[in-house]
């Protein structure tokens, strides 16, 4: 770097380097998208290598000395709220420096040798997890989990966290400024309220599973999904929808955000709810302000806020009476034989059945957060040493029974059900529950400001909702951290009250409690 | 580089660098494939930037000093036929050094600044060509063509060619050791024979275009194409077929070779012949020896040899009586209403109609090479100064009338019809005609060695043909240059005799000459 460069030149150079790295990351994302959608089976092995090369290049481009030097120079030269006036928009340079510094420091503090060792161990660990789950036997996986836990702790040490604060380090990585203390204060009372509420529901009559006895043709399911997707405002000039084993959303460009789903022959809604869920993620990525384009600011600000958007669309909107009022007749058009005799109220009850079970990804709205709180508490105990890896399955089963009244038949539907831990992703789960909480805090504010939202949904008018979400959340990208964003929008800090009130009202009415 | 590295270590390091670069190139190829198949329209602009970044990285990885040093060291240490014995196969290290040195020198001799300038000018030139073609007006494009010609000459100068030999430099780039002299010696007599033969055909009765009056449903066309594709031995574990505006083949991995096609509603065979043509390219890339995997040797050896494989499948096999004997009844199953009344002989005549026209890509087997020879001769005159860019349209029209008896209505169906020159791809066209010549030389040898090939085709038995092509051509990748390969297989050097004999026999019978 030339030491005589002006601040403006430094910033321009830093943006160019960041932009190049973003392009490499997007190319890596395309390799992954293709792997999940269209890659011929023979190409899997080589694809892993291609991906490792591109991810390695993106990492190199982030941790290079020039970035570090430019960041140092610019931190001194720019105030944190510095903004660059362009002809058409303004670029939040202060936020850019802050966010890029965060990413840079997270990356540069981890030795390359350690990253390599981790990647190798993760590969082995995931393979062991697949096998252990197949065998329904935790013991074969335990030594790998032990290792993953160790690596996760070491990572937090590299980032500079105290020995007693390592779990906080990981939580902070996914959701800044929400540590064990803050989450416990929110999650424990929520757990107690949800448990109590679930018990009330348990003793009331259950709706039948109305879809169970039919086969729903996949091509028709897809056609209906595409109609809904387009109806709720997904623009196929800026994205697409394909099929993969596990639904996901990926951003391949500022105007190229792709979602996937999968179809179940016995259930015409499983694929659709995935579509709506992933659309929520996609709307976030597609709603970024144009000025953030091609920079590190052009992403959702945290995993929890991202999840708030997907859960808002899937559950709060997508499982509401008002939403289905116009869509149920259309669904019946597609499946007149299969659904002809079902009336709207039965249908609405069916898509909102509360039935606690062992599997997180199949959980209803009321149970779901309990699955997460359980995982959060077990992770906390693993990190603080209150629980050993070997004691984990028993602790899991006890908590599952305690929180949800559910007995796991074996480890496969218990402690081994999720892939996350096998990849060393500790501190990741809480974001799923946080998504529920943020979603309802935002939704309450949205309704306060927009008025008769149900009428809009009944008319399939989603424009005002999109505008509100875009203005308040999406366009800001990573310029605001979750806590600041929440306060800016709602005037309050994170709380479970909106969420629980929503659950209570909706299901009290539904179950006639 | 450590100067004390052993030869084995140097080679290993060079292979690792080459492998990394191949992975980046494959990722770039995926970006392109996606652009032509699935990219949402909004993503086009950003995709161009992503692609430029990846292609730039791949270039950097090739021209780096370490590669140059390793190549120097290894050239002195290894004989040209050096081979490394692995447990399962042997790696032709001598060929590897030779090929990589060729690529390295071609790349390193061109200044980075020039590459950038070229890329920019090409972008403008292509845009001008699109517009000029739309306006059917060559004059607006002429200055760009002038520039492209200049750049192409400069490139040959950078590569070290004498002022009088620049066109040879470009020809050599695409097809080593075939220069103006060699091509003229082959092309001129071929032109004369084809012209004479065309005149004979012109005075004999023409078959009707039997498909012209029907619409052929695209989903059925696709289903038939997939059946043929699988029938001729394309393995969908190692590749896939999609739709794009212009059919192409791309290699995304050693076990991931993809083809595309497009369907015309009025013609059920246009899409199919593209599928068969691209399959020929794909079989080549899929037939490489496993030992070449992930190295610069893992590609077809030249544009002409590659084209020999696609043209062999599309024309020699795909337009033969024996091939259609079992497939015509299947085609009729798909389109019983549209084709029910057509008998086999009429069908066979229809897919082999000779009808000279102005457009190269629509040309029949007899006319096609004349389109190429015309372009080759015009290119030669442009480079030697016998023709100026402004004189080109007139020269084109004269030659078109002279060679094919065809009058171009305007520049759009004349000199502006191909994209190649607008991209500066001079010296590229001859490969298309060479493909025809190589194909028939190989095919004659194949029949000599395999015997009753027609019987195989009638039985849909393609295994022996695949094995022969694989053993003699595909598995060798870039280890053999075209001239050496041709001599190794046929015992002769390149010649147009096999090709013309094939044309003469097939069409004398067909047209009852």
PDB file of N, CA, C and O in Angstrom, chain A residues 19-20 23-24 26-27 30-31 33-34 38-43 46-47 49-50 53-54 57 61 236-237 239-240 252-256 258 294, chain B residues 19-20 23-24 26-27 30-31 33-34 38-43 46-47 49-50 53-54 57 236-237 239-240 252-256 258 294:
ATOM      1  N   UNK A  19     -15.173  -6.153  -3.020  1.00  0.00           N
ATOM      2  CA  UNK A  19     -16.037  -6.530  -4.139  1.00  0.00           C
ATOM      3  C   UNK A  19     -15.507  -7.777  -4.851  1.00  0.00           C
ATOM      4  O   UNK A  19     -16.263  -8.685  -5.192  1.00  0.00           O
ATOM      5  N   UNK A  20     -14.199  -7.819  -5.035  1.00  0.00           N
ATOM      6  CA  UNK A  20     -13.600  -8.994  -5.676  1.00  0.00           C
ATOM      7  C   UNK A  20     -13.853 -10.248  -4.825  1.00  0.00           C
ATOM      8  O   UNK A  20     -14.221 -11.301  -5.340  1.00  0.00           O
ATOM      9  N   UNK A  23     -17.366 -11.487  -5.125  1.00  0.00           N
ATOM     10  CA  UNK A  23     -17.596 -12.229  -6.365  1.00  0.00           C
ATOM     11  C   UNK A  23     -17.103 -13.667  -6.238  1.00  0.00           C
ATOM     12  O   UNK A  23     -17.756 -14.597  -6.721  1.00  0.00           O
ATOM     13  N   UNK A  24     -15.965 -13.850  -5.597  1.00  0.00           N
ATOM     14  CA  UNK A  24     -15.453 -15.214  -5.407  1.00  0.00           C
ATOM     15  C   UNK A  24     -16.395 -16.010  -4.501  1.00  0.00           C
ATOM     16  O   UNK A  24     -16.699 -17.172  -4.760  1.00  0.00           O
ATOM     17  N   UNK A  26     -19.582 -15.561  -4.131  1.00  0.00           N
ATOM     18  CA  UNK A  26     -20.803 -15.881  -4.883  1.00  0.00           C
ATOM     19  C   UNK A  26     -20.567 -17.067  -5.810  1.00  0.00           C
ATOM     20  O   UNK A  26     -21.449 -17.903  -5.997  1.00  0.00           O
ATOM     21  N   UNK A  27     -19.390 -17.103  -6.418  1.00  0.00           N
ATOM     22  CA  UNK A  27     -19.067 -18.239  -7.289  1.00  0.00           C
ATOM     23  C   UNK A  27     -19.038 -19.522  -6.462  1.00  0.00           C
ATOM     24  O   UNK A  27     -19.534 -20.567  -6.891  1.00  0.00           O
ATOM     25  N   UNK A  30     -22.483 -20.598  -5.893  1.00  0.00           N
ATOM     26  CA  UNK A  30     -23.058 -21.267  -7.064  1.00  0.00           C
ATOM     27  C   UNK A  30     -22.613 -22.731  -7.115  1.00  0.00           C
ATOM     28  O   UNK A  30     -23.413 -23.621  -7.429  1.00  0.00           O
ATOM     29  N   UNK A  31     -21.343 -22.990  -6.797  1.00  0.00           N
ATOM     30  CA  UNK A  31     -20.871 -24.380  -6.749  1.00  0.00           C
ATOM     31  C   UNK A  31     -21.719 -25.190  -5.760  1.00  0.00           C
ATOM     32  O   UNK A  31     -22.061 -26.345  -6.024  1.00  0.00           O
ATOM     33  N   UNK A  33     -24.874 -24.372  -4.639  1.00  0.00           N
ATOM     34  CA  UNK A  33     -26.256 -24.453  -5.135  1.00  0.00           C
ATOM     35  C   UNK A  33     -26.380 -25.578  -6.157  1.00  0.00           C
ATOM     36  O   UNK A  33     -27.287 -26.409  -6.096  1.00  0.00           O
ATOM     37  N   UNK A  34     -25.445 -25.596  -7.089  1.00  0.00           N
ATOM     38  CA  UNK A  34     -25.469 -26.604  -8.152  1.00  0.00           C
ATOM     39  C   UNK A  34     -25.330 -28.003  -7.557  1.00  0.00           C
ATOM     40  O   UNK A  34     -25.977 -28.952  -8.004  1.00  0.00           O
ATOM     41  N   UNK A  38     -28.427 -29.751  -9.239  1.00  0.00           N
ATOM     42  CA  UNK A  38     -28.287 -30.328 -10.572  1.00  0.00           C
ATOM     43  C   UNK A  38     -27.026 -31.157 -10.794  1.00  0.00           C
ATOM     44  O   UNK A  38     -26.890 -31.794 -11.833  1.00  0.00           O
ATOM     45  N   UNK A  39     -26.105 -31.148  -9.865  1.00  0.00           N
ATOM     46  CA  UNK A  39     -24.831 -31.852 -10.063  1.00  0.00           C
ATOM     47  C   UNK A  39     -25.040 -33.353 -10.274  1.00  0.00           C
ATOM     48  O   UNK A  39     -25.666 -34.010  -9.456  1.00  0.00           O
ATOM     49  N   UNK A  40     -24.494 -33.916 -11.366  1.00  0.00           N
ATOM     50  CA  UNK A  40     -24.554 -35.370 -11.534  1.00  0.00           C
ATOM     51  C   UNK A  40     -23.795 -36.056 -10.391  1.00  0.00           C
ATOM     52  O   UNK A  40     -22.807 -35.504  -9.894  1.00  0.00           O
ATOM     53  N   UNK A  41     -24.272 -37.239 -10.008  1.00  0.00           N
ATOM     54  CA  UNK A  41     -23.700 -37.886  -8.823  1.00  0.00           C
ATOM     55  C   UNK A  41     -22.197 -38.107  -8.948  1.00  0.00           C
ATOM     56  O   UNK A  41     -21.469 -38.010  -7.968  1.00  0.00           O
ATOM     57  N   UNK A  42     -21.727 -38.372 -10.176  1.00  0.00           N
ATOM     58  CA  UNK A  42     -20.295 -38.607 -10.365  1.00  0.00           C
ATOM     59  C   UNK A  42     -19.426 -37.396 -10.053  1.00  0.00           C
ATOM     60  O   UNK A  42     -18.227 -37.525  -9.823  1.00  0.00           O
ATOM     61  N   UNK A  43     -20.030 -36.220 -10.049  1.00  0.00           N
ATOM     62  CA  UNK A  43     -19.239 -34.998  -9.873  1.00  0.00           C
ATOM     63  C   UNK A  43     -19.025 -34.568  -8.435  1.00  0.00           C
ATOM     64  O   UNK A  43     -18.339 -33.571  -8.183  1.00  0.00           O
ATOM     65  N   UNK A  46     -15.181 -34.265  -6.944  1.00  0.00           N
ATOM     66  CA  UNK A  46     -14.405 -33.145  -7.479  1.00  0.00           C
ATOM     67  C   UNK A  46     -14.995 -31.807  -7.035  1.00  0.00           C
ATOM     68  O   UNK A  46     -14.267 -30.852  -6.786  1.00  0.00           O
ATOM     69  N   UNK A  47     -16.319 -31.750  -6.933  1.00  0.00           N
ATOM     70  CA  UNK A  47     -16.958 -30.515  -6.520  1.00  0.00           C
ATOM     71  C   UNK A  47     -16.469 -30.062  -5.144  1.00  0.00           C
ATOM     72  O   UNK A  47     -16.273 -28.867  -4.899  1.00  0.00           O
ATOM     73  N   UNK A  49     -13.600 -30.479  -3.900  1.00  0.00           N
ATOM     74  CA  UNK A  49     -12.271 -29.869  -4.084  1.00  0.00           C
ATOM     75  C   UNK A  49     -12.379 -28.479  -4.684  1.00  0.00           C
ATOM     76  O   UNK A  49     -11.678 -27.548  -4.278  1.00  0.00           O
ATOM     77  N   UNK A  50     -13.247 -28.340  -5.690  1.00  0.00           N
ATOM     78  CA  UNK A  50     -13.438 -27.030  -6.327  1.00  0.00           C
ATOM     79  C   UNK A  50     -13.891 -26.011  -5.284  1.00  0.00           C
ATOM     80  O   UNK A  50     -13.395 -24.882  -5.219  1.00  0.00           O
ATOM     81  N   UNK A  53     -11.146 -24.938  -2.934  1.00  0.00           N
ATOM     82  CA  UNK A  53     -10.240 -23.982  -3.582  1.00  0.00           C
ATOM     83  C   UNK A  53     -10.856 -22.574  -3.563  1.00  0.00           C
ATOM     84  O   UNK A  53     -10.206 -21.595  -3.173  1.00  0.00           O
ATOM     85  N   UNK A  54     -12.122 -22.472  -3.940  1.00  0.00           N
ATOM     86  CA  UNK A  54     -12.737 -21.147  -3.991  1.00  0.00           C
ATOM     87  C   UNK A  54     -12.927 -20.536  -2.599  1.00  0.00           C
ATOM     88  O   UNK A  54     -12.710 -19.339  -2.416  1.00  0.00           O
ATOM     89  N   UNK A  57      -9.624 -19.267  -1.531  1.00  0.00           N
ATOM     90  CA  UNK A  57      -9.293 -17.999  -2.193  1.00  0.00           C
ATOM     91  C   UNK A  57     -10.034 -16.832  -1.548  1.00  0.00           C
ATOM     92  O   UNK A  57      -9.450 -15.767  -1.311  1.00  0.00           O
ATOM     93  N   UNK A  61      -8.333 -13.649   0.338  1.00  0.00           N
ATOM     94  CA  UNK A  61      -8.605 -12.266  -0.079  1.00  0.00           C
ATOM     95  C   UNK A  61      -9.088 -11.420   1.099  1.00  0.00           C
ATOM     96  O   UNK A  61      -9.029 -10.198   1.042  1.00  0.00           O
ATOM     97  N   UNK A 236     -39.349 -13.444 -10.630  1.00  0.00           N
ATOM     98  CA  UNK A 236     -38.466 -14.448 -11.234  1.00  0.00           C
ATOM     99  C   UNK A 236     -37.404 -13.840 -12.162  1.00  0.00           C
ATOM    100  O   UNK A 236     -36.593 -14.567 -12.732  1.00  0.00           O
ATOM    101  N   UNK A 237     -37.390 -12.534 -12.278  1.00  0.00           N
ATOM    102  CA  UNK A 237     -36.249 -11.887 -12.945  1.00  0.00           C
ATOM    103  C   UNK A 237     -35.078 -11.755 -11.976  1.00  0.00           C
ATOM    104  O   UNK A 237     -33.963 -11.443 -12.387  1.00  0.00           O
ATOM    105  N   UNK A 239     -34.545 -14.132  -9.321  1.00  0.00           N
ATOM    106  CA  UNK A 239     -34.336 -15.342  -8.543  1.00  0.00           C
ATOM    107  C   UNK A 239     -35.003 -16.524  -9.195  1.00  0.00           C
ATOM    108  O   UNK A 239     -35.607 -16.394 -10.264  1.00  0.00           O
ATOM    109  N   UNK A 240     -34.897 -17.700  -8.577  1.00  0.00           N
ATOM    110  CA  UNK A 240     -35.579 -18.858  -9.109  1.00  0.00           C
ATOM    111  C   UNK A 240     -35.853 -19.863  -8.003  1.00  0.00           C
ATOM    112  O   UNK A 240     -35.356 -19.724  -6.879  1.00  0.00           O
ATOM    113  N   UNK A 252     -26.733 -15.549  -4.963  1.00  0.00           N
ATOM    114  CA  UNK A 252     -25.664 -15.707  -5.956  1.00  0.00           C
ATOM    115  C   UNK A 252     -25.339 -14.372  -6.612  1.00  0.00           C
ATOM    116  O   UNK A 252     -24.423 -14.283  -7.435  1.00  0.00           O
ATOM    117  N   UNK A 253     -26.069 -13.341  -6.239  1.00  0.00           N
ATOM    118  CA  UNK A 253     -25.824 -12.021  -6.790  1.00  0.00           C
ATOM    119  C   UNK A 253     -26.877 -11.083  -6.219  1.00  0.00           C
ATOM    120  O   UNK A 253     -27.886 -11.540  -5.661  1.00  0.00           O
ATOM    121  N   UNK A 254     -26.649  -9.802  -6.389  1.00  0.00           N
ATOM    122  CA  UNK A 254     -27.576  -8.807  -5.853  1.00  0.00           C
ATOM    123  C   UNK A 254     -28.960  -8.991  -6.471  1.00  0.00           C
ATOM    124  O   UNK A 254     -29.977  -8.722  -5.840  1.00  0.00           O
ATOM    125  N   UNK A 255     -29.007  -9.451  -7.698  1.00  0.00           N
ATOM    126  CA  UNK A 255     -30.276  -9.712  -8.389  1.00  0.00           C
ATOM    127  C   UNK A 255     -30.441 -11.186  -8.723  1.00  0.00           C
ATOM    128  O   UNK A 255     -30.994 -11.545  -9.751  1.00  0.00           O
ATOM    129  N   UNK A 256     -29.914 -12.039  -7.869  1.00  0.00           N
ATOM    130  CA  UNK A 256     -29.983 -13.472  -8.142  1.00  0.00           C
ATOM    131  C   UNK A 256     -30.008 -14.226  -6.819  1.00  0.00           C
ATOM    132  O   UNK A 256     -28.981 -14.663  -6.319  1.00  0.00           O
ATOM    133  N   UNK A 258     -31.788 -17.426  -4.903  1.00  0.00           N
ATOM    134  CA  UNK A 258     -32.491 -18.659  -5.279  1.00  0.00           C
ATOM    135  C   UNK A 258     -32.968 -19.433  -4.060  1.00  0.00           C
ATOM    136  O   UNK A 258     -32.270 -19.511  -3.065  1.00  0.00           O
ATOM    137  N   UNK A 294     -22.705  -5.307  -3.902  1.00  0.00           N
ATOM    138  CA  UNK A 294     -21.326  -5.791  -4.096  1.00  0.00           C
ATOM    139  C   UNK A 294     -20.416  -5.548  -2.893  1.00  0.00           C
ATOM    140  O   UNK A 294     -19.201  -5.667  -3.039  1.00  0.00           O
TER     141      UNK A 294
ATOM    142  N   UNK B  19      -3.583 -28.253 -10.806  1.00  0.00           N
ATOM    143  CA  UNK B  19      -4.873 -28.766 -10.333  1.00  0.00           C
ATOM    144  C   UNK B  19      -5.722 -27.661  -9.727  1.00  0.00           C
ATOM    145  O   UNK B  19      -6.920 -27.567  -9.980  1.00  0.00           O
ATOM    146  N   UNK B  20      -5.083 -26.800  -8.945  1.00  0.00           N
ATOM    147  CA  UNK B  20      -5.810 -25.686  -8.336  1.00  0.00           C
ATOM    148  C   UNK B  20      -6.379 -24.777  -9.435  1.00  0.00           C
ATOM    149  O   UNK B  20      -7.539 -24.352  -9.382  1.00  0.00           O
ATOM    150  N   UNK B  23      -9.371 -26.255 -11.123  1.00  0.00           N
ATOM    151  CA  UNK B  23     -10.591 -26.126 -10.322  1.00  0.00           C
ATOM    152  C   UNK B  23     -11.202 -24.727 -10.488  1.00  0.00           C
ATOM    153  O   UNK B  23     -12.419 -24.582 -10.571  1.00  0.00           O
ATOM    154  N   UNK B  24     -10.345 -23.711 -10.533  1.00  0.00           N
ATOM    155  CA  UNK B  24     -10.863 -22.343 -10.713  1.00  0.00           C
ATOM    156  C   UNK B  24     -11.499 -22.209 -12.101  1.00  0.00           C
ATOM    157  O   UNK B  24     -12.570 -21.622 -12.255  1.00  0.00           O
ATOM    158  N   UNK B  26     -12.877 -24.560 -13.848  1.00  0.00           N
ATOM    159  CA  UNK B  26     -14.150 -25.296 -13.850  1.00  0.00           C
ATOM    160  C   UNK B  26     -15.235 -24.465 -13.182  1.00  0.00           C
ATOM    161  O   UNK B  26     -16.395 -24.482 -13.621  1.00  0.00           O
ATOM    162  N   UNK B  27     -14.870 -23.785 -12.112  1.00  0.00           N
ATOM    163  CA  UNK B  27     -15.852 -22.921 -11.429  1.00  0.00           C
ATOM    164  C   UNK B  27     -16.291 -21.808 -12.378  1.00  0.00           C
ATOM    165  O   UNK B  27     -17.477 -21.465 -12.448  1.00  0.00           O
ATOM    166  N   UNK B  30     -18.722 -23.191 -14.721  1.00  0.00           N
ATOM    167  CA  UNK B  30     -20.059 -23.327 -14.128  1.00  0.00           C
ATOM    168  C   UNK B  30     -20.795 -21.985 -14.172  1.00  0.00           C
ATOM    169  O   UNK B  30     -21.996 -21.938 -14.472  1.00  0.00           O
ATOM    170  N   UNK B  31     -20.076 -20.904 -13.878  1.00  0.00           N
ATOM    171  CA  UNK B  31     -20.694 -19.573 -13.977  1.00  0.00           C
ATOM    172  C   UNK B  31     -21.254 -19.345 -15.386  1.00  0.00           C
ATOM    173  O   UNK B  31     -22.342 -18.801 -15.560  1.00  0.00           O
ATOM    174  N   UNK B  33     -22.010 -21.790 -17.692  1.00  0.00           N
ATOM    175  CA  UNK B  33     -23.097 -22.745 -17.947  1.00  0.00           C
ATOM    176  C   UNK B  33     -24.401 -22.217 -17.347  1.00  0.00           C
ATOM    177  O   UNK B  33     -25.451 -22.198 -18.005  1.00  0.00           O
ATOM    178  N   UNK B  34     -24.319 -21.781 -16.101  1.00  0.00           N
ATOM    179  CA  UNK B  34     -25.504 -21.276 -15.406  1.00  0.00           C
ATOM    180  C   UNK B  34     -26.062 -20.049 -16.130  1.00  0.00           C
ATOM    181  O   UNK B  34     -27.276 -19.880 -16.242  1.00  0.00           O
ATOM    182  N   UNK B  38     -29.817 -21.181 -16.516  1.00  0.00           N
ATOM    183  CA  UNK B  38     -30.748 -20.932 -15.426  1.00  0.00           C
ATOM    184  C   UNK B  38     -30.682 -19.540 -14.802  1.00  0.00           C
ATOM    185  O   UNK B  38     -31.505 -19.205 -13.964  1.00  0.00           O
ATOM    186  N   UNK B  39     -29.696 -18.751 -15.164  1.00  0.00           N
ATOM    187  CA  UNK B  39     -29.522 -17.444 -14.515  1.00  0.00           C
ATOM    188  C   UNK B  39     -30.734 -16.534 -14.732  1.00  0.00           C
ATOM    189  O   UNK B  39     -31.144 -16.305 -15.866  1.00  0.00           O
ATOM    190  N   UNK B  40     -31.321 -15.991 -13.646  1.00  0.00           N
ATOM    191  CA  UNK B  40     -32.392 -15.012 -13.815  1.00  0.00           C
ATOM    192  C   UNK B  40     -31.864 -13.788 -14.572  1.00  0.00           C
ATOM    193  O   UNK B  40     -30.695 -13.422 -14.412  1.00  0.00           O
ATOM    194  N   UNK B  41     -32.737 -13.162 -15.360  1.00  0.00           N
ATOM    195  CA  UNK B  41     -32.265 -12.081 -16.224  1.00  0.00           C
ATOM    196  C   UNK B  41     -31.598 -10.953 -15.441  1.00  0.00           C
ATOM    197  O   UNK B  41     -30.637 -10.339 -15.909  1.00  0.00           O
ATOM    198  N   UNK B  42     -32.085 -10.703 -14.218  1.00  0.00           N
ATOM    199  CA  UNK B  42     -31.504  -9.619 -13.422  1.00  0.00           C
ATOM    200  C   UNK B  42     -30.052  -9.859 -13.033  1.00  0.00           C
ATOM    201  O   UNK B  42     -29.342  -8.928 -12.672  1.00  0.00           O
ATOM    202  N   UNK B  43     -29.614 -11.110 -13.094  1.00  0.00           N
ATOM    203  CA  UNK B  43     -28.278 -11.434 -12.625  1.00  0.00           C
ATOM    204  C   UNK B  43     -27.181 -11.319 -13.670  1.00  0.00           C
ATOM    205  O   UNK B  43     -26.005 -11.543 -13.364  1.00  0.00           O
ATOM    206  N   UNK B  46     -24.044  -8.702 -13.065  1.00  0.00           N
ATOM    207  CA  UNK B  46     -23.112  -9.102 -12.013  1.00  0.00           C
ATOM    208  C   UNK B  46     -22.353 -10.363 -12.404  1.00  0.00           C
ATOM    209  O   UNK B  46     -21.174 -10.527 -12.081  1.00  0.00           O
ATOM    210  N   UNK B  47     -23.038 -11.265 -13.110  1.00  0.00           N
ATOM    211  CA  UNK B  47     -22.393 -12.504 -13.517  1.00  0.00           C
ATOM    212  C   UNK B  47     -21.157 -12.230 -14.371  1.00  0.00           C
ATOM    213  O   UNK B  47     -20.124 -12.911 -14.251  1.00  0.00           O
ATOM    214  N   UNK B  49     -19.167  -9.767 -14.145  1.00  0.00           N
ATOM    215  CA  UNK B  49     -18.073  -9.376 -13.238  1.00  0.00           C
ATOM    216  C   UNK B  49     -17.501 -10.575 -12.497  1.00  0.00           C
ATOM    217  O   UNK B  49     -16.287 -10.713 -12.322  1.00  0.00           O
ATOM    218  N   UNK B  50     -18.400 -11.444 -12.029  1.00  0.00           N
ATOM    219  CA  UNK B  50     -17.945 -12.652 -11.321  1.00  0.00           C
ATOM    220  C   UNK B  50     -17.042 -13.475 -12.234  1.00  0.00           C
ATOM    221  O   UNK B  50     -15.989 -13.972 -11.820  1.00  0.00           O
ATOM    222  N   UNK B  53     -13.622 -11.974 -12.705  1.00  0.00           N
ATOM    223  CA  UNK B  53     -12.767 -12.201 -11.532  1.00  0.00           C
ATOM    224  C   UNK B  53     -12.191 -13.617 -11.564  1.00  0.00           C
ATOM    225  O   UNK B  53     -10.987 -13.818 -11.390  1.00  0.00           O
ATOM    226  N   UNK B  54     -13.037 -14.595 -11.826  1.00  0.00           N
ATOM    227  CA  UNK B  54     -12.543 -15.976 -11.815  1.00  0.00           C
ATOM    228  C   UNK B  54     -11.587 -16.263 -12.968  1.00  0.00           C
ATOM    229  O   UNK B  54     -10.580 -16.948 -12.789  1.00  0.00           O
ATOM    230  N   UNK B  57      -8.323 -14.794 -12.062  1.00  0.00           N
ATOM    231  CA  UNK B  57      -7.603 -15.615 -11.085  1.00  0.00           C
ATOM    232  C   UNK B  57      -6.950 -16.820 -11.756  1.00  0.00           C
ATOM    233  O   UNK B  57      -5.804 -17.168 -11.461  1.00  0.00           O
ATOM    234  N   UNK B 236     -26.019 -40.466 -17.268  1.00  0.00           N
ATOM    235  CA  UNK B 236     -26.455 -39.280 -16.531  1.00  0.00           C
ATOM    236  C   UNK B 236     -25.882 -39.192 -15.116  1.00  0.00           C
ATOM    237  O   UNK B 236     -26.170 -38.242 -14.396  1.00  0.00           O
ATOM    238  N   UNK B 237     -25.074 -40.152 -14.739  1.00  0.00           N
ATOM    239  CA  UNK B 237     -24.304 -39.999 -13.503  1.00  0.00           C
ATOM    240  C   UNK B 237     -23.082 -39.119 -13.737  1.00  0.00           C
ATOM    241  O   UNK B 237     -22.411 -38.684 -12.812  1.00  0.00           O
ATOM    242  N   UNK B 239     -23.074 -36.527 -16.240  1.00  0.00           N
ATOM    243  CA  UNK B 239     -23.383 -35.348 -17.039  1.00  0.00           C
ATOM    244  C   UNK B 239     -24.866 -35.068 -17.028  1.00  0.00           C
ATOM    245  O   UNK B 239     -25.641 -35.792 -16.390  1.00  0.00           O
ATOM    246  N   UNK B 240     -25.276 -34.034 -17.754  1.00  0.00           N
ATOM    247  CA  UNK B 240     -26.692 -33.741 -17.839  1.00  0.00           C
ATOM    248  C   UNK B 240     -26.982 -32.966 -19.119  1.00  0.00           C
ATOM    249  O   UNK B 240     -26.071 -32.521 -19.819  1.00  0.00           O
ATOM    250  N   UNK B 252     -17.400 -29.470 -16.532  1.00  0.00           N
ATOM    251  CA  UNK B 252     -17.369 -28.858 -15.201  1.00  0.00           C
ATOM    252  C   UNK B 252     -16.611 -29.731 -14.225  1.00  0.00           C
ATOM    253  O   UNK B 252     -16.435 -29.367 -13.068  1.00  0.00           O
ATOM    254  N   UNK B 253     -16.189 -30.893 -14.682  1.00  0.00           N
ATOM    255  CA  UNK B 253     -15.437 -31.795 -13.830  1.00  0.00           C
ATOM    256  C   UNK B 253     -15.147 -33.051 -14.625  1.00  0.00           C
ATOM    257  O   UNK B 253     -15.740 -33.276 -15.688  1.00  0.00           O
ATOM    258  N   UNK B 254     -14.234 -33.846 -14.121  1.00  0.00           N
ATOM    259  CA  UNK B 254     -13.865 -35.068 -14.819  1.00  0.00           C
ATOM    260  C   UNK B 254     -15.081 -35.980 -14.998  1.00  0.00           C
ATOM    261  O   UNK B 254     -15.196 -36.709 -15.992  1.00  0.00           O
ATOM    262  N   UNK B 255     -16.001 -35.932 -14.046  1.00  0.00           N
ATOM    263  CA  UNK B 255     -17.241 -36.718 -14.120  1.00  0.00           C
ATOM    264  C   UNK B 255     -18.463 -35.827 -14.213  1.00  0.00           C
ATOM    265  O   UNK B 255     -19.524 -36.150 -13.668  1.00  0.00           O
ATOM    266  N   UNK B 256     -18.316 -34.700 -14.849  1.00  0.00           N
ATOM    267  CA  UNK B 256     -19.436 -33.763 -14.941  1.00  0.00           C
ATOM    268  C   UNK B 256     -19.320 -32.964 -16.230  1.00  0.00           C
ATOM    269  O   UNK B 256     -18.778 -31.868 -16.257  1.00  0.00           O
ATOM    270  N   UNK B 258     -21.538 -31.445 -19.365  1.00  0.00           N
ATOM    271  CA  UNK B 258     -22.934 -31.091 -19.621  1.00  0.00           C
ATOM    272  C   UNK B 258     -23.144 -30.602 -21.049  1.00  0.00           C
ATOM    273  O   UNK B 258     -22.322 -29.880 -21.585  1.00  0.00           O
ATOM    274  N   UNK B 294      -7.797 -34.007 -13.465  1.00  0.00           N
ATOM    275  CA  UNK B 294      -7.417 -32.779 -12.743  1.00  0.00           C
ATOM    276  C   UNK B 294      -6.160 -32.116 -13.292  1.00  0.00           C
ATOM    277  O   UNK B 294      -5.597 -31.256 -12.621  1.00  0.00           O
TER     278      UNK B 294
END
